[in-house]
Short mmCIF file of C-alpha atoms in Angstrom, two decimals:
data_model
loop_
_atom_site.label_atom_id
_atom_site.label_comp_id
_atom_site.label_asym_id
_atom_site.label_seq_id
_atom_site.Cartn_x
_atom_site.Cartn_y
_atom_site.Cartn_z
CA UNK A 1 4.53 -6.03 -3.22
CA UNK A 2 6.88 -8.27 -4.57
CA UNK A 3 7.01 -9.34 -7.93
CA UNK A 4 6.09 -13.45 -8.51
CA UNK A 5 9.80 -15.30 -9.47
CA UNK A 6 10.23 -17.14 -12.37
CA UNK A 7 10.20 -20.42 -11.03
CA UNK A 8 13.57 -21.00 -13.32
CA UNK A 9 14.85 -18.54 -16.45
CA UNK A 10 16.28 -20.05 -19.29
CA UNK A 11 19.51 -18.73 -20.50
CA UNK A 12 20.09 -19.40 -23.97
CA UNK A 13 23.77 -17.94 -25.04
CA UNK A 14 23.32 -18.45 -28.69
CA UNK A 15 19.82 -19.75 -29.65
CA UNK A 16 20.11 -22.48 -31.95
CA UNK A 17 17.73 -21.75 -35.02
CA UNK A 18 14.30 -23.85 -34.86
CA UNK A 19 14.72 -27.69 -36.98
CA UNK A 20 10.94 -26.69 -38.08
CA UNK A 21 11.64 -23.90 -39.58
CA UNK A 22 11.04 -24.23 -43.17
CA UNK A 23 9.88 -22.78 -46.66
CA UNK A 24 6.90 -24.74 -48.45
CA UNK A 25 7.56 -24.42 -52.18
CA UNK A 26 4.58 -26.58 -53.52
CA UNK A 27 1.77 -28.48 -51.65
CA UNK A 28 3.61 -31.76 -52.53
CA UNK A 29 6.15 -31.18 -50.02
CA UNK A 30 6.48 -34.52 -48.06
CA UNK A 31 6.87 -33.57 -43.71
CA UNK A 32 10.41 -33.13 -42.94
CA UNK A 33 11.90 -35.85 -40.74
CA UNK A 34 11.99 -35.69 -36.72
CA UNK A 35 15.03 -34.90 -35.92
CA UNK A 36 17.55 -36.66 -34.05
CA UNK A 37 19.76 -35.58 -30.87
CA UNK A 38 23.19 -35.05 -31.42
CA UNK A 39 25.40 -37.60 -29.12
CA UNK A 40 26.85 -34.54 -27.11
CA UNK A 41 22.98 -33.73 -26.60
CA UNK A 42 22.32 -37.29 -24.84
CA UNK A 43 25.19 -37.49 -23.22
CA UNK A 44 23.94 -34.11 -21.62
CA UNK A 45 20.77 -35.24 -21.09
CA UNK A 46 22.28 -38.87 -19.06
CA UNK A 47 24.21 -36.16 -16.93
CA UNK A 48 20.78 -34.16 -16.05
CA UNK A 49 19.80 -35.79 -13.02
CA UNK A 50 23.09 -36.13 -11.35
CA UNK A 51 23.28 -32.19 -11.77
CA UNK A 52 19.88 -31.84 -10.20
CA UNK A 53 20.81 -34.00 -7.29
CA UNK A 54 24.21 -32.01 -6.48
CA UNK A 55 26.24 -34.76 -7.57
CA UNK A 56 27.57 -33.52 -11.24
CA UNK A 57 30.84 -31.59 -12.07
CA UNK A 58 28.44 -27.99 -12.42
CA UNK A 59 31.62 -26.37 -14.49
CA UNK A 60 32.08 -28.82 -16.84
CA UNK A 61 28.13 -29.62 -17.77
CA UNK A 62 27.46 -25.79 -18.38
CA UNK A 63 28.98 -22.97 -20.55
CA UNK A 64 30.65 -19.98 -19.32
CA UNK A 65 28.41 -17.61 -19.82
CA UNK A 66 25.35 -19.76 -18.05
CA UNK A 67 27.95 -19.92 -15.07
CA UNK A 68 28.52 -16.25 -15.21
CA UNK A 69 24.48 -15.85 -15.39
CA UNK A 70 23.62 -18.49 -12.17
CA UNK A 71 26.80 -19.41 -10.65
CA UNK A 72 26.65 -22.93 -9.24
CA UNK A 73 25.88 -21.85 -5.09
CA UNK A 74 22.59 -19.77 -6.80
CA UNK A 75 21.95 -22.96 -8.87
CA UNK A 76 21.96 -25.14 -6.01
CA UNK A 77 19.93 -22.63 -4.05
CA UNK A 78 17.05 -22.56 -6.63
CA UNK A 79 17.17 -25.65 -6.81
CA UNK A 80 16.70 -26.80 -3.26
CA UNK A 81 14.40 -24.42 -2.97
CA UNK A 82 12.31 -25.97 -5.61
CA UNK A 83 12.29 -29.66 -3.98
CA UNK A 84 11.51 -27.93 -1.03
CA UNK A 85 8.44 -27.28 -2.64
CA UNK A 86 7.94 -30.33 -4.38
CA UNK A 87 9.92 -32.54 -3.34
CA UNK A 88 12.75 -34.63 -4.21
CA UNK A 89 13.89 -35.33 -8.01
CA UNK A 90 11.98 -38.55 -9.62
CA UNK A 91 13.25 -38.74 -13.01
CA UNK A 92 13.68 -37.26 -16.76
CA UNK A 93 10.10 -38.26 -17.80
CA UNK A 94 9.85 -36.80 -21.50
CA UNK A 95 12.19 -35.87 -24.02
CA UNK A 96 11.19 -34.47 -27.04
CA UNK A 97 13.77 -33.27 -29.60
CA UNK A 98 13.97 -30.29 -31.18
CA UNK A 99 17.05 -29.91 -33.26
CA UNK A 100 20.19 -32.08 -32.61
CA UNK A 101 20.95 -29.52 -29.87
CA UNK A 102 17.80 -28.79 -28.13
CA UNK A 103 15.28 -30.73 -26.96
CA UNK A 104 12.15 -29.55 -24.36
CA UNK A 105 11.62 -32.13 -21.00
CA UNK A 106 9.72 -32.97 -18.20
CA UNK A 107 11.55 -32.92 -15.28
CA UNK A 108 9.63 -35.12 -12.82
CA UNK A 109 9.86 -34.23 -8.99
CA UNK A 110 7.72 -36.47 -6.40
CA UNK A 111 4.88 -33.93 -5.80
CA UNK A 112 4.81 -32.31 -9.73
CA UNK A 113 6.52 -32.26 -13.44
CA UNK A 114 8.65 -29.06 -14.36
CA UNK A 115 8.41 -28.73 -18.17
CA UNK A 116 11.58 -27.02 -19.89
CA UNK A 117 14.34 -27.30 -22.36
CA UNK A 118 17.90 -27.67 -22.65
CA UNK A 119 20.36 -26.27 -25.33
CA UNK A 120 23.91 -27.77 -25.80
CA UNK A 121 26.51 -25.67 -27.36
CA UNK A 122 27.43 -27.18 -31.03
CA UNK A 123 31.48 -26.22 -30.55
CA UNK A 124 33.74 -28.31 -28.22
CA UNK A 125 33.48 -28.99 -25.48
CA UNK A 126 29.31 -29.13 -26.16
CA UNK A 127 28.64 -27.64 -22.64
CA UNK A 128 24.89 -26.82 -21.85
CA UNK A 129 24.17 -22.65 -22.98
CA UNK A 130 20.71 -22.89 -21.84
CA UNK A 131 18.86 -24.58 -19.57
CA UNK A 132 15.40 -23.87 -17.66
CA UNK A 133 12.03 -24.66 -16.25
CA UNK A 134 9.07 -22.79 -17.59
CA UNK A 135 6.29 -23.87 -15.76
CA UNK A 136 5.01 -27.08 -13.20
CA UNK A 137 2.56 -28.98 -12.37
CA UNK A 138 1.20 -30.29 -9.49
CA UNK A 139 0.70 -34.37 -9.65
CA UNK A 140 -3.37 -34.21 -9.03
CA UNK A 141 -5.91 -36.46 -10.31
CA UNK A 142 -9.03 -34.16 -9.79
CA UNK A 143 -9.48 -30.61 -9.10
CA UNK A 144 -10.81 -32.28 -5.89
CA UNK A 145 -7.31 -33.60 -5.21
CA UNK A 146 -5.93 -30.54 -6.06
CA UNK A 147 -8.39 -28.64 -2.96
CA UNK A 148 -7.12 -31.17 -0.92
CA UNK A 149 -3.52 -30.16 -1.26
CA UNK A 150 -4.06 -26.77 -1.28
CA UNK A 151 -6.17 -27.59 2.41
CA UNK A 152 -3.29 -30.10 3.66
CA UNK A 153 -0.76 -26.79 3.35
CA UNK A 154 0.50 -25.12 6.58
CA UNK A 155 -1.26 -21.52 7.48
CA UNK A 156 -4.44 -20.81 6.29
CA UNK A 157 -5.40 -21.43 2.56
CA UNK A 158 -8.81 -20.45 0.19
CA UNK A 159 -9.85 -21.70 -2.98
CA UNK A 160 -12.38 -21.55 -6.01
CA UNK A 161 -13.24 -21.83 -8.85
CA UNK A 162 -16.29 -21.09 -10.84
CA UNK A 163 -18.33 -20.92 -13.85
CA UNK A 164 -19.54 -17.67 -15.06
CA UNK A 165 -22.62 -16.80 -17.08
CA UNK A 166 -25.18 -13.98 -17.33
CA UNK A 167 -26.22 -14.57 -13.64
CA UNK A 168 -24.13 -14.76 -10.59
CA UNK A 169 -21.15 -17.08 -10.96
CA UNK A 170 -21.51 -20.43 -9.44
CA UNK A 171 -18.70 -21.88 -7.51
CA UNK A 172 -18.24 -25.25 -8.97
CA UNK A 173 -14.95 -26.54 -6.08
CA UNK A 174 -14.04 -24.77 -3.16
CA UNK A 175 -12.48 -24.37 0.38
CA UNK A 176 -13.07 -21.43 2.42
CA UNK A 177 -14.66 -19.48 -0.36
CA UNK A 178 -16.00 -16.69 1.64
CA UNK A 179 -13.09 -16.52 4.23
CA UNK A 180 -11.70 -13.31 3.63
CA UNK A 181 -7.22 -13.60 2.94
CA UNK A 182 -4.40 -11.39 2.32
CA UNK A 183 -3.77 -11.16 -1.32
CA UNK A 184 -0.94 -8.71 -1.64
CA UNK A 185 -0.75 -7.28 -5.44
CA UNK A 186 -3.89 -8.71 -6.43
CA UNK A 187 -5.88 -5.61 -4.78
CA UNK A 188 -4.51 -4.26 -8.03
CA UNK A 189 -8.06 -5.71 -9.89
CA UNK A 190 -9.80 -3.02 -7.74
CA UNK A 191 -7.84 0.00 -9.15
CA UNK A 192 -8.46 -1.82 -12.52
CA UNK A 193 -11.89 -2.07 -12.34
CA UNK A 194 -12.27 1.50 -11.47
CA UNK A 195 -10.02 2.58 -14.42
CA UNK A 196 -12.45 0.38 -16.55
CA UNK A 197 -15.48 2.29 -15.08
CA UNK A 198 -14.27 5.47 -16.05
CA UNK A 199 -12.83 4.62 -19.57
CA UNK A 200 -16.54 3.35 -20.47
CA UNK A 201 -18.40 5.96 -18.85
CA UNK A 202 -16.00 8.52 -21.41
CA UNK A 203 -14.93 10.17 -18.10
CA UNK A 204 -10.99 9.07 -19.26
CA UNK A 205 -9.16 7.82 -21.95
CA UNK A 206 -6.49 5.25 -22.22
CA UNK A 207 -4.29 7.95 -23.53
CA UNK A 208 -5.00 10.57 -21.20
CA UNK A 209 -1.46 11.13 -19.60
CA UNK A 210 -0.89 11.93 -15.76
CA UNK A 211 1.98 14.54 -15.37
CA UNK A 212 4.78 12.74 -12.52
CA UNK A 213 4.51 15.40 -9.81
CA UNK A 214 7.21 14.35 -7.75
CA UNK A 215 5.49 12.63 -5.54
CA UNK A 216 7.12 9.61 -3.16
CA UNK A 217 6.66 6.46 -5.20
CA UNK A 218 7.40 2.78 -3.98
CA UNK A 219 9.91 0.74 -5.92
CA UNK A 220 8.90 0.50 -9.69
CA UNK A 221 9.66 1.94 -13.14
CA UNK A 222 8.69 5.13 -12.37
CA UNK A 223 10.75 6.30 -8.89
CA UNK A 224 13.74 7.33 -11.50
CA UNK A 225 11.25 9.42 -13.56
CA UNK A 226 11.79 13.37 -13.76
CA UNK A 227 9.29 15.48 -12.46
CA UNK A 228 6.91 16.59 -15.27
CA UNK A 229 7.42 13.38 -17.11
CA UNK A 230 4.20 12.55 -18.70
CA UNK A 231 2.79 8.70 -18.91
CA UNK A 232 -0.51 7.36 -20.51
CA UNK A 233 -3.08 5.81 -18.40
CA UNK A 234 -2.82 2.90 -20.33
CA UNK A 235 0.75 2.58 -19.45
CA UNK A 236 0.47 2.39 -16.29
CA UNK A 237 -2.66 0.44 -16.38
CA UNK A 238 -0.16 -2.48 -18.41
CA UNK A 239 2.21 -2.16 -15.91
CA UNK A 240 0.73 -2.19 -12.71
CA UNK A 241 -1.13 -5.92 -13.82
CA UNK A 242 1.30 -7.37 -16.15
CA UNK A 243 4.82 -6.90 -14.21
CA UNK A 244 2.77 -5.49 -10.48
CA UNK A 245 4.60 -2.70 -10.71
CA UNK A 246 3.98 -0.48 -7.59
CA UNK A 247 4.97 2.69 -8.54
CA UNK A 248 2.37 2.41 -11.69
CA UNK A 249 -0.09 1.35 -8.85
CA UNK A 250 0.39 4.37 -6.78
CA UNK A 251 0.26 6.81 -9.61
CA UNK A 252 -2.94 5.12 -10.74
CA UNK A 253 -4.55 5.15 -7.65
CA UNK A 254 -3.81 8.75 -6.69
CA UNK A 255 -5.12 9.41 -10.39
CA UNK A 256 -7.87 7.91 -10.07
CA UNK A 257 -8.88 8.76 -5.83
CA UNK A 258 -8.44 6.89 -2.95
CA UNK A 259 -12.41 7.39 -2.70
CA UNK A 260 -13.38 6.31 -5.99
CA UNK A 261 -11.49 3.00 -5.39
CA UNK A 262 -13.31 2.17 -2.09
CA UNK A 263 -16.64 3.23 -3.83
CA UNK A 264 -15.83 0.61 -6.03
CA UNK A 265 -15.21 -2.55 -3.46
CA UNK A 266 -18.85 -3.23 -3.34
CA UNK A 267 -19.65 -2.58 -6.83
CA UNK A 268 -17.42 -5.61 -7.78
CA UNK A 269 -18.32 -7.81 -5.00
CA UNK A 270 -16.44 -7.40 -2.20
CA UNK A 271 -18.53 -8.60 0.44
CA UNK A 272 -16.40 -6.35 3.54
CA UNK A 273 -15.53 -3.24 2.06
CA UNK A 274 -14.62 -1.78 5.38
CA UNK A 275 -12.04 -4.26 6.37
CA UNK A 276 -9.99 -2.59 3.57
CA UNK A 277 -10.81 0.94 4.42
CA UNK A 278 -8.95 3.44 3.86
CA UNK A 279 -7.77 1.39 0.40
CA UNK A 280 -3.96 2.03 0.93
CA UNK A 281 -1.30 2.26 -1.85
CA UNK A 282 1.42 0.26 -1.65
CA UNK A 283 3.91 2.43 -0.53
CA UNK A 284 1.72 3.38 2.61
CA UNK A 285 1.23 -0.63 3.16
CA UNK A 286 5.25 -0.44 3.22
CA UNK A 287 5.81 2.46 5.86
CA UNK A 288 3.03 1.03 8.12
CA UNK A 289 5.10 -2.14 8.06
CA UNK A 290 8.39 -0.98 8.01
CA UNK A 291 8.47 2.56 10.21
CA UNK A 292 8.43 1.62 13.78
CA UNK A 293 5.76 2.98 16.25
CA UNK A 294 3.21 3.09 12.93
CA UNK A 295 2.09 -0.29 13.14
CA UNK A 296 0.66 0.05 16.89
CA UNK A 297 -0.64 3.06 16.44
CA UNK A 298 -2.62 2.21 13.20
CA UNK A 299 -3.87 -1.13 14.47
CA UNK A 300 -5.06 1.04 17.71
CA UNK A 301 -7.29 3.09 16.14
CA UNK A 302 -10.87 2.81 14.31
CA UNK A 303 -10.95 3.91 10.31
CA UNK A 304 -11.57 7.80 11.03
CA UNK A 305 -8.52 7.27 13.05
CA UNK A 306 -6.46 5.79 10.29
CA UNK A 307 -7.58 8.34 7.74
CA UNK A 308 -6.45 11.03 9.57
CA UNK A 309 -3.05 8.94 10.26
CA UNK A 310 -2.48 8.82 6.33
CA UNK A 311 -1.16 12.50 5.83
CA UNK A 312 1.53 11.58 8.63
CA UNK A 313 2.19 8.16 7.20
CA UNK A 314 2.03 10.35 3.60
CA UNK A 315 4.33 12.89 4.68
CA UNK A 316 6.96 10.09 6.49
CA UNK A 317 10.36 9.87 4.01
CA UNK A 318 10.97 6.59 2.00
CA UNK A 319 14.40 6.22 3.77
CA UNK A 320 12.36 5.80 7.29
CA UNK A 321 11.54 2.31 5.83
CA UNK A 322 13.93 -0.58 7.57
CA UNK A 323 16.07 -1.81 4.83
CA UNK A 324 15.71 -5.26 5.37
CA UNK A 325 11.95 -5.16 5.29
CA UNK A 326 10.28 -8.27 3.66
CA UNK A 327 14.24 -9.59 3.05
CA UNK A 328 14.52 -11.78 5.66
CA UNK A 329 11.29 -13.78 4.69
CA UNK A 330 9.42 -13.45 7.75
CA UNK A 331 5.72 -12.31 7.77
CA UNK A 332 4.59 -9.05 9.10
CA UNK A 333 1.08 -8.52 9.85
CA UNK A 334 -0.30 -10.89 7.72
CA UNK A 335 -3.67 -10.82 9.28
CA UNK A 336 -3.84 -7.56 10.51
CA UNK A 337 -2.59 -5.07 8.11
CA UNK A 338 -2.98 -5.91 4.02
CA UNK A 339 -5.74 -6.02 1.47
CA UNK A 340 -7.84 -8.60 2.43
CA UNK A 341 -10.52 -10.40 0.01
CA UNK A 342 -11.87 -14.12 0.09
CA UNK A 343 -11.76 -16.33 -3.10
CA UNK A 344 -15.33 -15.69 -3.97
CA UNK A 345 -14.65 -11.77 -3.61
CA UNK A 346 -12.22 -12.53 -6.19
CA UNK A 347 -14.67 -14.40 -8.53
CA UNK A 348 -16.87 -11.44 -8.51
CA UNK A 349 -14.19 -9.00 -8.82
CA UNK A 350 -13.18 -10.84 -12.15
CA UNK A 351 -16.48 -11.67 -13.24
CA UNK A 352 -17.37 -7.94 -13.07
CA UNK A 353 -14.26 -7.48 -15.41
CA UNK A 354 -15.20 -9.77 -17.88
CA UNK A 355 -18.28 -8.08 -18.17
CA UNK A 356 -17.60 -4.82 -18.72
CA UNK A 357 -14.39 -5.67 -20.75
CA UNK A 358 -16.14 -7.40 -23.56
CA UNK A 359 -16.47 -4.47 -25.88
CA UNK A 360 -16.27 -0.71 -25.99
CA UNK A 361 -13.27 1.54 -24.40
CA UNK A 362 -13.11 -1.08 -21.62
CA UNK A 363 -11.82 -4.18 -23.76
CA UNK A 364 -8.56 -2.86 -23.70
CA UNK A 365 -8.35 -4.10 -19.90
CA UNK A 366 -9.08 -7.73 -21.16
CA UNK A 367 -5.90 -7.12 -23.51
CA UNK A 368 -3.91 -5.96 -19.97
CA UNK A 369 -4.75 -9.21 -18.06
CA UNK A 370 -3.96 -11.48 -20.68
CA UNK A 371 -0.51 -10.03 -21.16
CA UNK A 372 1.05 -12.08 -18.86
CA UNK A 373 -1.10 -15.24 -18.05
CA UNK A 374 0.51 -16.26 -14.68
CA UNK A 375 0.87 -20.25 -15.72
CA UNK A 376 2.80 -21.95 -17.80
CA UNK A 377 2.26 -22.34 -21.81
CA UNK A 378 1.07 -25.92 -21.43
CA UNK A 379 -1.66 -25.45 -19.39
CA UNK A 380 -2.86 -21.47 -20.73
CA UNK A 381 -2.49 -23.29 -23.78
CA UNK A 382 -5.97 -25.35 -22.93
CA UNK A 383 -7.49 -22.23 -22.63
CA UNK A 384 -8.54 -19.70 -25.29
CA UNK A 385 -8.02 -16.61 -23.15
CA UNK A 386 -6.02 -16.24 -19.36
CA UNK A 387 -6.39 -13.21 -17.37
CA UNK A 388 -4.00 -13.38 -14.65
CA UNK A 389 -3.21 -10.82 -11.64
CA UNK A 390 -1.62 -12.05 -8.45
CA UNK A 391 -0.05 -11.29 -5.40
CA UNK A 392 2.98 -11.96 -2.98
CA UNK A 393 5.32 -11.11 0.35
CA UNK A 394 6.45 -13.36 3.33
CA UNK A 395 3.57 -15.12 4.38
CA UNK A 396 1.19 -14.31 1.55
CA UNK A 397 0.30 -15.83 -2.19
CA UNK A 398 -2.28 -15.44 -4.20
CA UNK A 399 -2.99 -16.22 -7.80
CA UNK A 400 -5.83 -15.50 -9.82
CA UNK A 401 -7.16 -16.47 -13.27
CA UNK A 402 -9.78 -15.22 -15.76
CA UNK A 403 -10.35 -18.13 -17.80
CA UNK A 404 -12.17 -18.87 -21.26
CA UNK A 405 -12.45 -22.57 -22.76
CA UNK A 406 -12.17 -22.88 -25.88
CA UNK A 407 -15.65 -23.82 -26.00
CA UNK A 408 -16.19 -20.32 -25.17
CA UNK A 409 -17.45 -20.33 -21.48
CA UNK A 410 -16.31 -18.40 -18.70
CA UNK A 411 -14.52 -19.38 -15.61
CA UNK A 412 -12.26 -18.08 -12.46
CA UNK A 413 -9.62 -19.95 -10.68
CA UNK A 414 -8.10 -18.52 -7.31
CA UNK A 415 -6.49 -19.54 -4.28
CA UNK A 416 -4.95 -17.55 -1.20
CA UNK A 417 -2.19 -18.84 1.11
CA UNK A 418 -1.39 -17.19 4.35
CA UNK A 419 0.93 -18.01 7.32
CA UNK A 420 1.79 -15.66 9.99
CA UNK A 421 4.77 -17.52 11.29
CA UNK A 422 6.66 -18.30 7.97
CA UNK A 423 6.55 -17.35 4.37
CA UNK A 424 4.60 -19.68 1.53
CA UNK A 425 6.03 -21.71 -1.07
CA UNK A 426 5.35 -19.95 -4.52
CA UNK A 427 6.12 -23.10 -6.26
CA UNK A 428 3.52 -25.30 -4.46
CA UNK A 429 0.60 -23.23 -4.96
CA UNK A 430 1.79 -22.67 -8.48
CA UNK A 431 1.68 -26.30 -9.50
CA UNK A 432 -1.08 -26.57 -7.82
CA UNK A 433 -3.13 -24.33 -9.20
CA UNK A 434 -1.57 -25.24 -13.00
CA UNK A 435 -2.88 -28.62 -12.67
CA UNK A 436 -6.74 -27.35 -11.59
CA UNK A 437 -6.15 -25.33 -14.95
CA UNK A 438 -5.13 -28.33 -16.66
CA UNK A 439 -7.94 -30.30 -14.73
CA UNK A 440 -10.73 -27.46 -15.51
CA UNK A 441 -10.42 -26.63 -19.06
CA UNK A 442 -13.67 -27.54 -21.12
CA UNK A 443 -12.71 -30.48 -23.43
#
């Protein structure tokens, strides 16, 4: 599946160093003074909006090597793209300064904030070196606003989130918790959870290593890899949550059996196992998609029929795959051929994590989810711990958070987007679900 965008990176030609950075030489050291933006830094700052809104000279606001990096026609793209989303440019709402040549900002939009930063170059002509949005957050009152966003969005949409304790977890705010939605990547918890199974019942270890057999492998870090190349489980365990990658996913899953994974659906939670039977990797969810004559015949037959489909769709080369699939944006059996759990599936299947990933072999899983938290610093930063896996292609979103307050309880956020008729704004649900985690976190 693809991998989630950043919503903007930051290019930063030559970092400028930190105006906090200091040495303490006795305890009578008085604060050192907030510093002050350079005049070149304003002036850059006044120019921000008319850049955002198309209207600034692009060539003469930013450095070469930014240019080089996003030339202005991807610039405008990402950024129409992003008040697509969000809508139209407000204003620069905060400014806070970090040296006379940096500062971080919140970039207000009509629907949410984008917080970021901005670096001027200190040499003439003081063009910007780095610019970039890091996270944003949806404009939301209540988490109860924030479910009725999520429910006003086109397609078909789930959400929940929910406390977790020593009994079953109670959903707290919610919309079609138990409808069952694609969630692309985010079947990844499944293969997880299995891993974590084994690893605490001593029947693996995370540095057992799996022996690259030559096998067909999806796009990934691996496809390049010489046959007989050796990789530890843990590895590919870090790779397949914190950066999706597929081939990691595949190797893991043929590791571990296709079996073993579906014997592990309803051990986790997942109330319809058999919808997502036989559990497919992700480079069979790409040739039923993308070979024609597969689809029909897949969706025409019962689940013995599919399994015994799987050594054809196994044995069918990589280059049968159209090369434009997923490129064009448009959905492809969104509701008929994916992974398919509902939010409260996915509240189980991380509050069966949490549990057997607070101690022993298995805590090394927590350490895998929290590698990349899926939100932006501001808002994990309300949280003690985020465990984040999600999940995209045309037409399907999902994003889903293990969270603990900093008053030590336990929570899960999720929510699932799916349209069958045009792809789903990553940005949207993003914000949205940023400003639930904002909105949620224990005070």
């Amino acid at each position: 599946m693809r991998v989630l965008p950043l919503l903007f990176a930051v290019l930063v030609a030559a970092p400028m160093p930190s105006a906090h950075a200091q040495v303490a030489t006795s305890a009578q050291v008085s604060p050192p003074a907030a510093p002050e933006a350079s005049p070149e830094l304003k002036a850059r700052l006044a120019a921000l909006p008319d850049i955002l809104n198309g209207r600034g000279d692009y060539d003469s606001y930013f450095a070469a090597n930014f240019r080089a990096a996003v030339p202005k026609d991807k610039f405008a793209q990402m950024i129409q793209q992003l008040m697509g989303s969000v809508g139209p440019f407000v204003a620069i709402e905060r400014v806070t300064i970090v040296s006379p040549w940096e500062a971080t900002l919140d970039v207000g939009f009509r629907d949410a904030v984008g917080s970021g930063k901005i670096i001027v170059d200190k040499a003439e002509p003081h063009q910007v070196t780095g610019f970039g949005l890091s996270s944003l957050v949806a404009r939301a009152a209540s988490v109860d606003e924030v479910v009725k966003q999520i429910a006003a969005l086109p397609g078909l949409t789930g959400f929940a989130f929910a406390t977790l304790g020593d009994g079953a977890p109670r959903i707290d705010a919610a919309r079609n918790a138990d409808t069952p939605l694609a969630i692309g990547s985010a079947f990844k918890l499944t293969i997880l959870a299995e891993l974590v199974r084994e690893v605490n019942a001593g029947e693996r270890h995370w540095d057992d290593k799996e022996t690259l057999d030559g096998t067909q492998l999806p796009g990934g870090a691996y496809v390049f890899y010489p046959k007989g190349a050796e990789v530890t489980i843990r590895e590919l365990a870090g790779k397949m949550i914190s950066i999706s990658d597929n081939s990691a996913t595949d190797i893991l899953l043929r590791t571990l059996g296709r079996e073993k994974v579906e014997a592990m659906m309803p051990v986790v939670g997942v109330a319809d196992p058999a919808r997502n039977r036989p559990f497919l990797s992700t480079l069979e969810m790409f040739k039923l998609k993308g070979i024609a004559g597969l689809d029909a015949r897949w969706l025409a037959t019962d689940e013995a029929g599919r399994r015994a489909m799987l050594a054809e769709v196994d044995a069918a080369p990589v280059t049968s795959i159209r090369t434009d699939l997923f490129r064009d944006g448009k959905p492809i059996h969104v509701d008929t051929i994916e992974w398919y759990y509902s939010p409260a599936d996915l509240v189980r299947v991380m509050d069966w994590l949490r549990r057997n990933t607070a101690s022993g072999p298995g805590a090394e899983a927590r350490a895998i989810l929290g590698k990349n938290p899926g939100i932006g610093p501001a808002s994990a930063g309300r949280w003690q711990y985020v465990g984040y896996k999600g999940g995209s292609e045309p037409g399907v979103l999902n994003l889903t958070l293990l969270l603990q307050g900093k008053d030590g309880s336990w929570h899960v956020l999720t929510a699932s987007w799916n349209d069958t008729t045009k792809d789903v704004e990553l940005n949207r649900l993003l914000s949205l679900i940023s400003r639930a985690a904002d909105l949620s976190a224990p005070k």
